[in-house]
Coordinates of C-alpha atoms in Angstrom, one line a residue:
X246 CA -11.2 4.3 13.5
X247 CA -9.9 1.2 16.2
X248 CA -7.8 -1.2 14.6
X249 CA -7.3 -4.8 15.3
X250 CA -4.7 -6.9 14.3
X251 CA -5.4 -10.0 12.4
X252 CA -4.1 -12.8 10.3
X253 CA -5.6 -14.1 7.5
X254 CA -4.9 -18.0 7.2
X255 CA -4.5 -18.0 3.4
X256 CA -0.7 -16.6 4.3
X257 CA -1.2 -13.3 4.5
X258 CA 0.2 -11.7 7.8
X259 CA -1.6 -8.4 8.8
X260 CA 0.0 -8.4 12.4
X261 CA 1.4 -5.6 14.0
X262 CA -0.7 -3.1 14.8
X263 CA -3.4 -3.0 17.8
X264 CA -6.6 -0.7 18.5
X265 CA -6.0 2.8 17.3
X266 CA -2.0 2.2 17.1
X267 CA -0.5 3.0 13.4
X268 CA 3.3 2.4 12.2
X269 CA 6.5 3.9 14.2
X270 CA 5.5 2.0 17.7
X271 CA 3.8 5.6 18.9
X272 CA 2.3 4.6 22.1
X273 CA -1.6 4.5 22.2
X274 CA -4.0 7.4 22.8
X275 CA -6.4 6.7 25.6
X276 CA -9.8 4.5 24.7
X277 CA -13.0 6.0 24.7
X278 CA -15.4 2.6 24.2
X279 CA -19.0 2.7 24.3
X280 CA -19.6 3.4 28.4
X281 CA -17.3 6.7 28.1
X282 CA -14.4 5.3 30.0
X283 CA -11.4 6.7 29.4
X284 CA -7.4 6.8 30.2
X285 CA -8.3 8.6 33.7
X286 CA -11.3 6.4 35.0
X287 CA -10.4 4.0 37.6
X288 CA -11.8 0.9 35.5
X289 CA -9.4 -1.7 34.8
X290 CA -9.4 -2.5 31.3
X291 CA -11.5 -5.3 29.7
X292 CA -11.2 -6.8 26.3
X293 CA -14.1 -8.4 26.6
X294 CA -16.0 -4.5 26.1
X295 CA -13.4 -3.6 23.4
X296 CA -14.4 -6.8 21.3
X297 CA -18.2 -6.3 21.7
X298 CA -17.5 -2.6 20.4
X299 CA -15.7 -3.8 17.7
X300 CA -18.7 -5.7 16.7
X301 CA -20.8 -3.3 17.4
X302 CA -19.0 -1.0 14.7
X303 CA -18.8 -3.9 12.0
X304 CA -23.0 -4.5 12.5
X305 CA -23.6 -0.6 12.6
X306 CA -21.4 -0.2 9.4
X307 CA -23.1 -3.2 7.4
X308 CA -26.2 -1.9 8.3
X309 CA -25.0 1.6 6.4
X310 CA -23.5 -0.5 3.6
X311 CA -27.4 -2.6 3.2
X312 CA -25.5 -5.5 3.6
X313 CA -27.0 -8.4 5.9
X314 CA -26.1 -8.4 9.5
X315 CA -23.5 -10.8 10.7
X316 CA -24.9 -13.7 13.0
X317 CA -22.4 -14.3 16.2
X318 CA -21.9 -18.1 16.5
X319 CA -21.3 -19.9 19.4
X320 CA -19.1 -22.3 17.9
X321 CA -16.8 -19.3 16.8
X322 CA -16.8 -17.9 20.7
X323 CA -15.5 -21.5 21.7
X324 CA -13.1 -21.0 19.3
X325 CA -12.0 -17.7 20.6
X326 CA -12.0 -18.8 23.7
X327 CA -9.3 -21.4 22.7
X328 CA -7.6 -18.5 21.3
X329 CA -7.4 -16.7 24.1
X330 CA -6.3 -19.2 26.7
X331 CA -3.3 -19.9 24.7
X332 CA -2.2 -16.1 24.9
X333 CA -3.1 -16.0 28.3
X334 CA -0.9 -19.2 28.9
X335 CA 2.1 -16.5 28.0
X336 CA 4.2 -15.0 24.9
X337 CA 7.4 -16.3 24.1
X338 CA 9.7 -13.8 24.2
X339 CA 9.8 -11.4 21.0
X340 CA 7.0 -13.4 19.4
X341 CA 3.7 -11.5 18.9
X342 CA 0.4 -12.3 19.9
X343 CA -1.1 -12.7 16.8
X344 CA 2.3 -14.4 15.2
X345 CA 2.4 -17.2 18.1
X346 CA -1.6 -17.7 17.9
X347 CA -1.2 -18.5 14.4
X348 CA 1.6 -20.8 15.2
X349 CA 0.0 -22.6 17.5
X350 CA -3.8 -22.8 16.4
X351 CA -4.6 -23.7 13.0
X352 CA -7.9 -22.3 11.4
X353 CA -9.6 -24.0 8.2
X354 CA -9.0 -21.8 5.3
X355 CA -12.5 -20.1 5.8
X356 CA -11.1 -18.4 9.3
X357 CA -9.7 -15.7 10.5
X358 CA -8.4 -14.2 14.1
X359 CA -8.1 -10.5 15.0
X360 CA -6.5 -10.3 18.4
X361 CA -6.4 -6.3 20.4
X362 CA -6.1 -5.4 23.7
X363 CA -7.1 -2.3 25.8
X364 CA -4.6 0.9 25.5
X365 CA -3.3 2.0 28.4
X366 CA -3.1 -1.2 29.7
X367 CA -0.5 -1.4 32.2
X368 CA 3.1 -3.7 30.5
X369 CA 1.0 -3.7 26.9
X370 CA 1.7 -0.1 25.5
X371 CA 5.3 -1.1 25.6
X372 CA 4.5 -4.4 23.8
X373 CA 2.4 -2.8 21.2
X374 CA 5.4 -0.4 20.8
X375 CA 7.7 -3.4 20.0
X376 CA 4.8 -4.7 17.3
X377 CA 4.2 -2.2 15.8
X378 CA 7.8 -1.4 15.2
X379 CA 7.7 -5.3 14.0
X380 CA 5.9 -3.8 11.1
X381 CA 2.2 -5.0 9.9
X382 CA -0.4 -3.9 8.9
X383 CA -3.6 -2.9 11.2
X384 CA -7.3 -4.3 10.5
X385 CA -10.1 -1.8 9.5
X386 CA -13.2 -2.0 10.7
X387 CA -14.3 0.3 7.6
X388 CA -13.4 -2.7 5.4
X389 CA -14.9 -5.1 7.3
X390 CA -18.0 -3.9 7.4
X391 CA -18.5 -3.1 3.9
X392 CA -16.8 -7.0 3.1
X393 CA -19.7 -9.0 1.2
X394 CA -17.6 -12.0 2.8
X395 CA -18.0 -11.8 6.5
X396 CA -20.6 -14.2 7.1
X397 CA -19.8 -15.1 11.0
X398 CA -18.4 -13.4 13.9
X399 CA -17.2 -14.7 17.2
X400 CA -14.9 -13.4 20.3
X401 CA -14.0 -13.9 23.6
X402 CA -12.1 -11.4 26.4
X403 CA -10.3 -12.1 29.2
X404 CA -8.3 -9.4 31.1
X405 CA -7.0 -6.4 28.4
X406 CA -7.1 -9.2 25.2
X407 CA -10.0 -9.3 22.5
X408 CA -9.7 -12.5 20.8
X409 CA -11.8 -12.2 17.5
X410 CA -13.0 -14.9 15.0
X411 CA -13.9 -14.1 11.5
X412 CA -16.1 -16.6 9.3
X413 CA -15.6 -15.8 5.6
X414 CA -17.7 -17.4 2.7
X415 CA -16.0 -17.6 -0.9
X416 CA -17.3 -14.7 -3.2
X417 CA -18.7 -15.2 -6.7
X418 CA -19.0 -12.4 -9.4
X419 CA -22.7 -11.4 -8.3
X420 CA -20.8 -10.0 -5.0
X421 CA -18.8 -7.9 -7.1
X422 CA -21.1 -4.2 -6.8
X423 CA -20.8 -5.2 -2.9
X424 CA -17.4 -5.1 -2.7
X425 CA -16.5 -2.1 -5.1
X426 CA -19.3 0.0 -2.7
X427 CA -17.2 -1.5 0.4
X428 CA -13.8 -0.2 -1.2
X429 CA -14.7 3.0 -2.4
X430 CA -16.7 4.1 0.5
X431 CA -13.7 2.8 3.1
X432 CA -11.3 5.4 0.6
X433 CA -13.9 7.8 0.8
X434 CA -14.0 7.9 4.7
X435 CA -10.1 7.5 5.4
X436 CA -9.5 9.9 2.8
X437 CA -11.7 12.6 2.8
X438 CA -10.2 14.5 0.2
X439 CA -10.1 12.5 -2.0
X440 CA -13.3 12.5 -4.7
X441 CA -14.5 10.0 -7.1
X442 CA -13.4 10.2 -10.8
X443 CA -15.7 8.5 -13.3
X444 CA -12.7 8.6 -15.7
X445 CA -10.2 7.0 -14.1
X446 CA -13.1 4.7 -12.8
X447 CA -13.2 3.8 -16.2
X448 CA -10.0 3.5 -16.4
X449 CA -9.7 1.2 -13.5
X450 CA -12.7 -0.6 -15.0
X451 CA -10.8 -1.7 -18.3
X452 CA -8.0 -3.0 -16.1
X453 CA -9.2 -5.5 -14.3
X454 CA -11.6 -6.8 -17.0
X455 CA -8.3 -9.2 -18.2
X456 CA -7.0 -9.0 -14.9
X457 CA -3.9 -7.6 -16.3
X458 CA -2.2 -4.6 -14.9
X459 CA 0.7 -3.4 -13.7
X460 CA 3.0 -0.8 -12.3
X461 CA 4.2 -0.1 -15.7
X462 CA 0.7 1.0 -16.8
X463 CA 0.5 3.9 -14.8
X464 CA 2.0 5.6 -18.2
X465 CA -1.0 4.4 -20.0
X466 CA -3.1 5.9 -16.7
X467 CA -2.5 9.4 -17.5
X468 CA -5.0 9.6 -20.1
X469 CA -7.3 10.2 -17.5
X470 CA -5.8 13.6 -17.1
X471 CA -3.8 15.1 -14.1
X472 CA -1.3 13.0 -12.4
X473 CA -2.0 9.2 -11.9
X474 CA 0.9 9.4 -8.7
X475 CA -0.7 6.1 -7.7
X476 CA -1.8 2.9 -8.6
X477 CA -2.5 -0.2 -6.2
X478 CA -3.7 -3.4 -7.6
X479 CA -3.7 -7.2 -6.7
X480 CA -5.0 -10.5 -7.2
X481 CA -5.9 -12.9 -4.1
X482 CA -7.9 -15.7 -3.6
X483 CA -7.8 -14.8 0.1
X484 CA -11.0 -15.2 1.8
X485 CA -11.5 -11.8 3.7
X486 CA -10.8 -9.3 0.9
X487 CA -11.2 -6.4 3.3
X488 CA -7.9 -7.9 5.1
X489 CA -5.8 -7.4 2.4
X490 CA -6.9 -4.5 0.3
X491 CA -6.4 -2.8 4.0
X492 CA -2.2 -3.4 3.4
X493 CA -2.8 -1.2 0.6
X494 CA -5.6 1.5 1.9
X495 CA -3.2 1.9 5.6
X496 CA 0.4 2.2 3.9
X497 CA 1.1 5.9 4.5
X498 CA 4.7 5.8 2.8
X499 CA 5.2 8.3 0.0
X500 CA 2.9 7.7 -3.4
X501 CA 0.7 6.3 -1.1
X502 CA -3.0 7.1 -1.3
X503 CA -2.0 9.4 1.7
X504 CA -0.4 11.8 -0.9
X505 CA -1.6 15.1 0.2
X506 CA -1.8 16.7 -3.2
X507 CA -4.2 13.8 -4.8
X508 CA -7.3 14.9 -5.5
X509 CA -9.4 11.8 -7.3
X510 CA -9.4 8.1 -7.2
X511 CA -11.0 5.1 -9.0
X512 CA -11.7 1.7 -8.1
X513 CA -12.9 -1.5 -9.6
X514 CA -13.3 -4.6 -9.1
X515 CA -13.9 -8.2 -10.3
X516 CA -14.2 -11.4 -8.8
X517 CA -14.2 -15.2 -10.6
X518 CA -16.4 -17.7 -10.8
X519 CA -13.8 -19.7 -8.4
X520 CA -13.8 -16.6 -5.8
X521 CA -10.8 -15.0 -7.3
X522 CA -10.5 -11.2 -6.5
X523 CA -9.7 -8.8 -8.4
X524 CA -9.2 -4.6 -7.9
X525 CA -7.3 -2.1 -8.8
X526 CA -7.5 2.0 -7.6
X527 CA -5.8 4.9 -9.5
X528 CA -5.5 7.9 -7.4
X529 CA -4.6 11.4 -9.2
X530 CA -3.7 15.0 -8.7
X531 CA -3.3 18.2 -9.8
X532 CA 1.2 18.4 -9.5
X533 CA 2.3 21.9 -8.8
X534 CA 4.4 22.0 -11.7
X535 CA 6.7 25.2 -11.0
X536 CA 7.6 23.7 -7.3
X537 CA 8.5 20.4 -9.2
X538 CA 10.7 21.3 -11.5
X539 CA 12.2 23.5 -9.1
X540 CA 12.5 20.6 -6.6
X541 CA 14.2 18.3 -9.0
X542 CA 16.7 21.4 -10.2
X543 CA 17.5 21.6 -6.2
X544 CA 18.5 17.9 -6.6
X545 CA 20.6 18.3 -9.8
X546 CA 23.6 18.6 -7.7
X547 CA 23.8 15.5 -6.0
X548 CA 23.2 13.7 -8.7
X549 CA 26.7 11.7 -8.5
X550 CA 25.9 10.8 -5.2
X551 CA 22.5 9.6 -6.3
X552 CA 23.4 7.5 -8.7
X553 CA 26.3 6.0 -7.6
X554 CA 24.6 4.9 -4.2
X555 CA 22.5 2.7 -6.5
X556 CA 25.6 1.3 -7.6
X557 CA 27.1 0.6 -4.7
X558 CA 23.9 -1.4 -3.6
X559 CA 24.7 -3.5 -7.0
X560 CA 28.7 -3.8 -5.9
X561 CA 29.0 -1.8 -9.1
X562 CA 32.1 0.4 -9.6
X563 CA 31.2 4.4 -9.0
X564 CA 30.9 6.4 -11.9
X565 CA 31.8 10.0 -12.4
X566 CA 29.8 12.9 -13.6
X567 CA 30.7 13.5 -17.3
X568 CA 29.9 17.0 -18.5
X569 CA 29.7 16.0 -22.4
X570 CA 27.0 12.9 -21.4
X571 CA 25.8 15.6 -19.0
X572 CA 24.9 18.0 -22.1
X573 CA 23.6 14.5 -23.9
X574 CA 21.3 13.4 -21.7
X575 CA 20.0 17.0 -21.7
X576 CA 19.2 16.7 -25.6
X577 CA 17.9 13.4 -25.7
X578 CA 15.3 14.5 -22.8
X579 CA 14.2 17.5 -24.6
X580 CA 13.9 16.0 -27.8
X581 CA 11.5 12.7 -25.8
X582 CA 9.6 16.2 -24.2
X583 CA 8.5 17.0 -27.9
X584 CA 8.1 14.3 -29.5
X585 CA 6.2 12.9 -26.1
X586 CA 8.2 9.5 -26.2
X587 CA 11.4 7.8 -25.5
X588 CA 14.0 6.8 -28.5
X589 CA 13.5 3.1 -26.4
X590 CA 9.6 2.9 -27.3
X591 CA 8.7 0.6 -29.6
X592 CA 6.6 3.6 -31.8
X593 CA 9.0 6.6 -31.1
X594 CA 11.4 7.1 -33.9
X595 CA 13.8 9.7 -31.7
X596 CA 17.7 8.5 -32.0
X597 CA 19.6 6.6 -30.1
X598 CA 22.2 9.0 -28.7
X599 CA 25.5 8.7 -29.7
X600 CA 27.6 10.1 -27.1
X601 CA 26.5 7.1 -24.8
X602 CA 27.5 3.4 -24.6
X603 CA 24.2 2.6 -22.6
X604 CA 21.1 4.9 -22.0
X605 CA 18.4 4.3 -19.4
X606 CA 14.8 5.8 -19.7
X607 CA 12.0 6.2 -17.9
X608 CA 9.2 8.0 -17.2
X609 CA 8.3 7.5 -13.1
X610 CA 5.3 8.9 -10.8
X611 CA 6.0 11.4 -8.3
X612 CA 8.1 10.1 -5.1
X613 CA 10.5 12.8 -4.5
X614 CA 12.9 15.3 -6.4
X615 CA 15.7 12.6 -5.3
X616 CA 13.9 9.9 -7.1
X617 CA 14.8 11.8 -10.3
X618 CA 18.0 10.7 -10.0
X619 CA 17.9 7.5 -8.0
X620 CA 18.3 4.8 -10.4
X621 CA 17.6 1.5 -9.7
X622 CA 20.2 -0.5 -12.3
X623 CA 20.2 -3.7 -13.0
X624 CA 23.9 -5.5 -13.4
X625 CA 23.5 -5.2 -17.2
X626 CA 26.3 -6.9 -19.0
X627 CA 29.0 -4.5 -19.2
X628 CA 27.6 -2.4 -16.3
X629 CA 30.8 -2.6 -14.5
X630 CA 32.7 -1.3 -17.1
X631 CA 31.3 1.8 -17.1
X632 CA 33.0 5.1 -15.4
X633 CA 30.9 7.8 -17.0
X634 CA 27.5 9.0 -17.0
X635 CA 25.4 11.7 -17.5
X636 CA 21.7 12.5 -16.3
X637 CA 18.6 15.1 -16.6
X638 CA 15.5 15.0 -15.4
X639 CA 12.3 17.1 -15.9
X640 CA 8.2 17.1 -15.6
X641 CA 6.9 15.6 -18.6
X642 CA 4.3 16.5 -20.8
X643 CA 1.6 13.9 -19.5
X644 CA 2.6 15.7 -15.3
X645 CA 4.9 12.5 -14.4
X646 CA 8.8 12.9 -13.6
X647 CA 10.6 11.6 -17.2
X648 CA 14.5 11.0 -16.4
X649 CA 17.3 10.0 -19.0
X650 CA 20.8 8.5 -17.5
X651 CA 23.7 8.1 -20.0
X652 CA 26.7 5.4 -19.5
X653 CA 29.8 5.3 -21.3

């Protein structure tokens, strides 16, 4: 998959990331566009071909999806056009393409730019590297094509650049099955491995019929069975939903949908009668258990140093590992591991534990055996007071990491 960088006008910045680039400034492979040329052929390079392949993709992939084709307008070309004379008029230095197009040319709401250029383009791999290392987020063409909202396409190329326009009309619920087809094939082709799952389907389903969800929920997830390691949902009013449902479908940070032990996913969607989208996708897995728990007992050790490096982030005093809250935090964990709850949850009658001043308590998806450990505190009152604490951490009955940390 090519990937174009692109800006949608509501305020959401997907810039960073040019044809076939991804995250870490890694400088582009060469191009293989529809006449064959390649890194070694003695053509220069022409964004003018890369945009015209770009729409070629987005028609061919509508045409899969049985959406309608996508009219080119002239009026967007002159647009483009404009566009593209402005980055041909020079960058300022350290300013993007796609950040100082922005800037300068405003689009109505219903408007969108993707701006490329041709790898191996002589001075332009380095700049992608220093974009890309910008951060950002790239365009799919997947997305796009599968987006029941692209309703007008134009572009222009001068030199290396591809100057895109994208026309965007406002959904309404009856564009809903459109878009959930769009989303789940574009996870479906990006991640091959993973397979759809009618339960947590369902289960995505039920979430976003109230539009309310969030990342403490994933608990409630695991009724679906397995491991829910992953949950991604938003609510945007932003024209192109392709654009930014692609932030979440490209982020290949751990607990991403990159995970290479998921197995399943579900995904829903809704949209308003004022154009409002909603969607949320579960992804889960099958967690090695064994490895796990092993993982997290290799981490036991540097437990102190876990935890106090999320105090020092909070200018919080350092506390020291205290074998008594050590042996309390054990107890209270196994006794939550039977009883399948927390003594902090509203229905769990387990005790409060006694040896501690302050107990935290959590149950977390899977990030890594450090994350065990890694507390993220909040400055409590009477945080700072504390000097001792205690911590365990195990798999949980329901597959997710549960953690207990003890203050005193």
């Amino acid at each position: 998959m090519r990937a174009i960088a692109g800006v949608a006008v509501a305020g959401l910045l997907l810039a960073g990331l040019l044809p076939a680039c991804r995250s870490g400034g890694v400088k582009p492979a060469a191009t293989q566009t529809g006449g064959g040329r390649g890194a070694a052929a003695d053509v220069p390079p022409d964004g003018a071909h890369l945009a015209e392949h770009v729409a070629e993709d987005v028609s061919e992939g509508r045409r899969q999806a049985g959406l309608p084709p996508v009219p080119r307008d002239p009026a967007l070309d002159d647009k483009a056009r404009a566009g593209l004379r402005i980055i041909e008029g020079g960058l300022p230095e350290g300013v993007s393409a796609i950040d100082h197009l922005s800037d300068v040319a405003e689009l109505p709401a219903e408007l969108s730019y993707a701006i490329g250029f041709e790898k191996d383009t002589p001075g332009l791999d380095e700049a992608a590297g220093r974009e890309t290392r910008r951060g950002g987020y790239s365009m799919s063409e997947r997305l796009l094509a599968g987006d029941p909202a692209l309703d007008g396409i134009g572009w222009a190329g001068g030199g290396p650049w591809a100057v895109i326009i994208l026309r965007a009309r406002r959904l309404g619920p009856d564009d809903t099955p459109a878009l959930e087809k769009g989303l789940e094939t574009a996870i479906a082709q990006e991640r091959p491995a993973l397979r759809p799952d009618p339960a947590l389907k369902g289960l995505a389903a039920i979430a976003v019929i109230n539009s309310d969800v969030s990342y403490q929920d994933v608990e409630g997830f695991g009724l679906a069975g397995g491991v829910p390691v992953h949950l991604e949902y938003s609510e945007t009013e932003t024209f192109l939903p392709s654009q930014f449902l692609n932030i979440r479908l490209d982020k290949k940070s751990p607990a991403s949908l990159h995970e290479p032990w998921l197995s399943r996913f579900g995904a829903a969607a809704k949209i308003t009668d004022t154009g409002t989208v909603v969607y949320v996708v579960l992804a889960a897995g099958e967690a090695d258990r064994p490895a796990l728990v092993r993982q997290i007992a290799e981490a036991e050790p540097r437990a102190a140093e876990l935890v106090n490096r999320e105090r020092t982030k909070l200018s919080l005093p350092e506390v020291r590992l205290d074998a008594r809250l050590v042996t309390a935090a054990r107890e209270v964990l196994l006794e939550a591991v039977k009883r399948k709850c927390f003594s902090a949850d509203d229905h769990c009658a387990a005790p409060f534990p006694d040896a501690a001043e302050s107990s935290y308590q959590r149950r977390s998806t899977w990030f890594s055996p450090e994350e065990a450990f890694t507390w993220d505190l909040g400055r409590d009152e009477g945080d700072d007071t504390y000097r001792r604490f205690g911590v365990a951490a195990t798999i949980g009955p329901d597959g997710m990491v549960w953690s207990v940390l003890l203050l005193a």
